[in-house]
PDB file of C-alpha atoms in Angstrom:
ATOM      1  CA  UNK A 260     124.293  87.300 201.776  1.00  0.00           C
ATOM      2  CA  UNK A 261     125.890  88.837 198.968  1.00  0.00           C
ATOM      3  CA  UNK A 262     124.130  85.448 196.676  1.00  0.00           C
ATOM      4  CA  UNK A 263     120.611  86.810 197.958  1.00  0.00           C
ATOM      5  CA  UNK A 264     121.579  90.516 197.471  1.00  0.00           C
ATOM      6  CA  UNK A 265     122.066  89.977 194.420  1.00  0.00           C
ATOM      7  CA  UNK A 266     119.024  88.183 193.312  1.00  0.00           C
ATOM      8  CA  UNK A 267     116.945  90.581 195.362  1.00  0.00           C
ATOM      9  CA  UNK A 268     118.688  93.694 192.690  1.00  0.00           C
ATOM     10  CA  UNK A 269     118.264  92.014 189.862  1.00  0.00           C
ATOM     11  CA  UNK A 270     119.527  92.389 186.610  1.00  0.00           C
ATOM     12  CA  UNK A 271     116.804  93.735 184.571  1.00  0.00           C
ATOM     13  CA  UNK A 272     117.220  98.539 184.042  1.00  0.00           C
ATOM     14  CA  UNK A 273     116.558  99.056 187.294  1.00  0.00           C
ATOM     15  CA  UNK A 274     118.832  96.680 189.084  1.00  0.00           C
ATOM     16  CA  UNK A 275     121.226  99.599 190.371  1.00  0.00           C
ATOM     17  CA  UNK A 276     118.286 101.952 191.390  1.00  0.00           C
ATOM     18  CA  UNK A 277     116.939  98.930 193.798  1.00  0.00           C
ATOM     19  CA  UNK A 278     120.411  98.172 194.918  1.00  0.00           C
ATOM     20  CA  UNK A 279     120.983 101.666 196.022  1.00  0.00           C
ATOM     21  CA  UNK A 280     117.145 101.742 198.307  1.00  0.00           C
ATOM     22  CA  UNK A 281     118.267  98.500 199.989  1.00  0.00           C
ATOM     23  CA  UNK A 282     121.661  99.487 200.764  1.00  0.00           C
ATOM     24  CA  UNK A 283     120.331 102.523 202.075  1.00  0.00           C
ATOM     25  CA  UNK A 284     117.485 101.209 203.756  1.00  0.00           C
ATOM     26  CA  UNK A 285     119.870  99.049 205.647  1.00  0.00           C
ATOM     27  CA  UNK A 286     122.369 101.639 206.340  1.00  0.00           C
ATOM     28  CA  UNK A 287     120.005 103.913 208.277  1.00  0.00           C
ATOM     29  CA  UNK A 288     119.066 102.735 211.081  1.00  0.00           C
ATOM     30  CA  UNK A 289     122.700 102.561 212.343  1.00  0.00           C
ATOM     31  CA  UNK A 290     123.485 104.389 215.186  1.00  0.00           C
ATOM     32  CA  UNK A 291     125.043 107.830 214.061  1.00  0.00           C
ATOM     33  CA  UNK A 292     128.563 108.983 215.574  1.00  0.00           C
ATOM     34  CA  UNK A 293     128.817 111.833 217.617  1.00  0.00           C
ATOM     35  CA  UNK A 294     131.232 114.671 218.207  1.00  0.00           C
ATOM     36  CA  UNK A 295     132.357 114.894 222.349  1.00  0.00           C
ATOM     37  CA  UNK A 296     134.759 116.335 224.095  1.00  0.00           C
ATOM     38  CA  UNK A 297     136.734 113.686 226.267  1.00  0.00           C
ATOM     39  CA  UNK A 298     137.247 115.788 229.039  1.00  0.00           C
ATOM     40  CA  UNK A 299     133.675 116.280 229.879  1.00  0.00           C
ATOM     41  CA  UNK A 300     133.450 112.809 230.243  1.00  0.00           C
ATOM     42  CA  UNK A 301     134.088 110.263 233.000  1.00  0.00           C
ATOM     43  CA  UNK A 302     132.992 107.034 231.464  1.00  0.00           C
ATOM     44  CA  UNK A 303     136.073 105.840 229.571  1.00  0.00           C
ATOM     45  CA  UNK A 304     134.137 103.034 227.999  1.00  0.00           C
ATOM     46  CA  UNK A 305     131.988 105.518 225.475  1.00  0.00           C
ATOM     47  CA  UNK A 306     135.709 106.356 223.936  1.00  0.00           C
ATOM     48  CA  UNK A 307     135.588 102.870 222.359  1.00  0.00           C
ATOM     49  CA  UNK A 308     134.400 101.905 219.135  1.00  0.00           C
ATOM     50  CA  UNK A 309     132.428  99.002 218.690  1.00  0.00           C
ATOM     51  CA  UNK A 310     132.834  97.673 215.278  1.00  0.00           C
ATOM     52  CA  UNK A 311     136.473  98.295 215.266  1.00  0.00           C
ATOM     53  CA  UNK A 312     136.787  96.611 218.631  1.00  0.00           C
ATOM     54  CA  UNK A 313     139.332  99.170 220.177  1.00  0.00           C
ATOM     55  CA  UNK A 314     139.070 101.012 223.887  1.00  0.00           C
ATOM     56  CA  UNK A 315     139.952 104.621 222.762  1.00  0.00           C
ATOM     57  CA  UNK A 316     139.086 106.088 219.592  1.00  0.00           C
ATOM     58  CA  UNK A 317     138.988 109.283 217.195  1.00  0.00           C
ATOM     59  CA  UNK A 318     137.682 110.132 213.817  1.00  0.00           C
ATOM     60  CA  UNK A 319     138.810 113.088 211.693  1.00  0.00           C
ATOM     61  CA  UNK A 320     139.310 113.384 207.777  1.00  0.00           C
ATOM     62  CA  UNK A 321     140.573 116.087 205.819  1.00  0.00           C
ATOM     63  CA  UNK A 322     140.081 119.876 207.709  1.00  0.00           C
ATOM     64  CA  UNK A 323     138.253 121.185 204.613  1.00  0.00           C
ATOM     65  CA  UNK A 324     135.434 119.395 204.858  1.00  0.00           C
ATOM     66  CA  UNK A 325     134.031 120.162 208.742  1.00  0.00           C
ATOM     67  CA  UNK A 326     134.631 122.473 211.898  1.00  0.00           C
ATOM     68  CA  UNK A 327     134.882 119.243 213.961  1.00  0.00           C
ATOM     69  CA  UNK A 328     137.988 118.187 212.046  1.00  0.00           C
ATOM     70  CA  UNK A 329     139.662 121.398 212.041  1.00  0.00           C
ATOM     71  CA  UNK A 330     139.311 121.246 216.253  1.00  0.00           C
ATOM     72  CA  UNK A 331     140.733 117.334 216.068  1.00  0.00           C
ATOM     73  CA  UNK A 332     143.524 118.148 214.077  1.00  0.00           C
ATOM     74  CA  UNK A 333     144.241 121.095 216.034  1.00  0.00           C
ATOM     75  CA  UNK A 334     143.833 119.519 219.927  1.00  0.00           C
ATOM     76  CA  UNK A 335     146.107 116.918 218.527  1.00  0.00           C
ATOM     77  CA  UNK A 336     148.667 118.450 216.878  1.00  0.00           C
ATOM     78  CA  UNK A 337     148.724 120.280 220.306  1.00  0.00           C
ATOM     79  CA  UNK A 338     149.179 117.294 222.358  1.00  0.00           C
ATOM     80  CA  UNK A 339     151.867 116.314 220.152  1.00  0.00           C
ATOM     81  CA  UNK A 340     153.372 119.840 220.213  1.00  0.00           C
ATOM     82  CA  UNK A 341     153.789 120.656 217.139  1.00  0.00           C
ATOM     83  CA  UNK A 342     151.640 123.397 217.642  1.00  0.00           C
ATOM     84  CA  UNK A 343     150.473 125.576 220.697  1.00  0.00           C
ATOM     85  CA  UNK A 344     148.188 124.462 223.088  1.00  0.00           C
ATOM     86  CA  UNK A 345     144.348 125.416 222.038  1.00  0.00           C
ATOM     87  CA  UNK A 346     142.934 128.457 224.667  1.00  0.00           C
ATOM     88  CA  UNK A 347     139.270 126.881 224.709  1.00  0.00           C
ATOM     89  CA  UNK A 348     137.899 125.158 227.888  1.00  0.00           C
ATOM     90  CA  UNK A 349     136.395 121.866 227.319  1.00  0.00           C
ATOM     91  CA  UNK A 350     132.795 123.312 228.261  1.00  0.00           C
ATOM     92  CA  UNK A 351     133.549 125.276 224.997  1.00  0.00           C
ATOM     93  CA  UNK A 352     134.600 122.448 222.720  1.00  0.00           C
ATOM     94  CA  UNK A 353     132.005 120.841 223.675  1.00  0.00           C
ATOM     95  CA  UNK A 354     129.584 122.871 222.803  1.00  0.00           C
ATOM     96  CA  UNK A 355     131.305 123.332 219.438  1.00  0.00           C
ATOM     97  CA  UNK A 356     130.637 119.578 219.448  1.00  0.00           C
ATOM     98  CA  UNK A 357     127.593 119.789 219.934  1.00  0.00           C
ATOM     99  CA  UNK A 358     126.968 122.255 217.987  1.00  0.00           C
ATOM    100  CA  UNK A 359     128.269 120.184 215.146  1.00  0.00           C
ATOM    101  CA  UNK A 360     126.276 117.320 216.413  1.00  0.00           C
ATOM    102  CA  UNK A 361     123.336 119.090 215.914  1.00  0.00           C
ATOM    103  CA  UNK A 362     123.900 120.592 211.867  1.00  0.00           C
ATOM    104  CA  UNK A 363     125.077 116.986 211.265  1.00  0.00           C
ATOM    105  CA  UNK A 364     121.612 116.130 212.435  1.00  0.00           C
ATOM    106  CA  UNK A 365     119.871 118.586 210.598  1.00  0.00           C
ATOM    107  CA  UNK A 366     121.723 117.754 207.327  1.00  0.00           C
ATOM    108  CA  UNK A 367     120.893 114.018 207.593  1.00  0.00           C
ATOM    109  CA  UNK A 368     117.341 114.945 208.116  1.00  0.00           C
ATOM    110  CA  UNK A 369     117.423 116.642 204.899  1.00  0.00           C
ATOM    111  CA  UNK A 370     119.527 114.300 203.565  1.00  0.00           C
ATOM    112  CA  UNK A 371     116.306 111.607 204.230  1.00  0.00           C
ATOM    113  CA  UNK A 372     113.563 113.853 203.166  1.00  0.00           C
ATOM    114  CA  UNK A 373     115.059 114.369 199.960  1.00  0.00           C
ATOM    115  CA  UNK A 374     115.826 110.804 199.352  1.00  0.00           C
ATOM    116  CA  UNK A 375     111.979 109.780 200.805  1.00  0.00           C
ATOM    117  CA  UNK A 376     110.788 112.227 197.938  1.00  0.00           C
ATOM    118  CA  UNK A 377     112.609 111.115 194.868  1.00  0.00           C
ATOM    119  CA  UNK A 378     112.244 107.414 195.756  1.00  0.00           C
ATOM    120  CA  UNK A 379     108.485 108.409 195.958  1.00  0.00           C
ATOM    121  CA  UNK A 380     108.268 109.797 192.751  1.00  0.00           C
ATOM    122  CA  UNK A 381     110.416 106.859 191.314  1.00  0.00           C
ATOM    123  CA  UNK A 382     107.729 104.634 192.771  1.00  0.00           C
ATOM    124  CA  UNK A 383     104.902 106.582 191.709  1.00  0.00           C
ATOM    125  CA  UNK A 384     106.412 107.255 187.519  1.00  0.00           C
ATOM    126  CA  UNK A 385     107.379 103.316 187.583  1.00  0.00           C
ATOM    127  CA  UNK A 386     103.752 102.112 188.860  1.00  0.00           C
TER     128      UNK A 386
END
């Protein structure tokens, strides 16, 4: 794969600009993760994550970059109690999740738009 990938690129000035349309051309159709709130569910089985092959599973990076993270790092510094207990309902985190859910949505969109435009002006200067 990476052989043919690298053929495909090429090697000639514009090598890096096709190698960064493939990658995300075959980045986006993957399935996007979403934001839930575990007690709202019943179906243990959508915890899991598929490529990392494990039953129960959570995703948070640094708190400075999203609301989401800030409410992970809080609900589990809370079930480690280190801190106190967070006075939301789980109706209400969830619909912080999916209120996150929903920019996250909205920013890709834009994200795809933007990168549709510019690849069609690339396209359109180059032909």
């Amino acid at each position: 794969l990476q052989k043919s990938l690298k053929e495909t690129f090429g090697v000639d000035k514009y090598s890096r600009a096709r190698k960064e349309v493939l990658t995300y051309m075959f980045a986006r159709p993957m399935q996007m993760a979403l934001y839930f709130c575990t007690g709202m569910l019943e179906d243990e089985t959508l915890f899991r994550h598929y490529a990392l092959n494990v039953p129960f599973y959570t995703h948070f990076t640094s708190p400075i970059r999203r609301y989401a993270d800030i409410v992970v790092h809080r609900l589990l510094s809370a079930s480690l109690d280190a801190s106190s207990p967070l006075r939301m309902e789980k109706e209400d985190i969830q619909k912080q999740a999916d209120h996150c859910n929903d920019r996250k949505m909205a920013s890709k969109r834009v994200q795809e738009l933007s990168t549709d435009l510019f690849f069609s002006i690339f396209v359109r200067v180059r032909a």
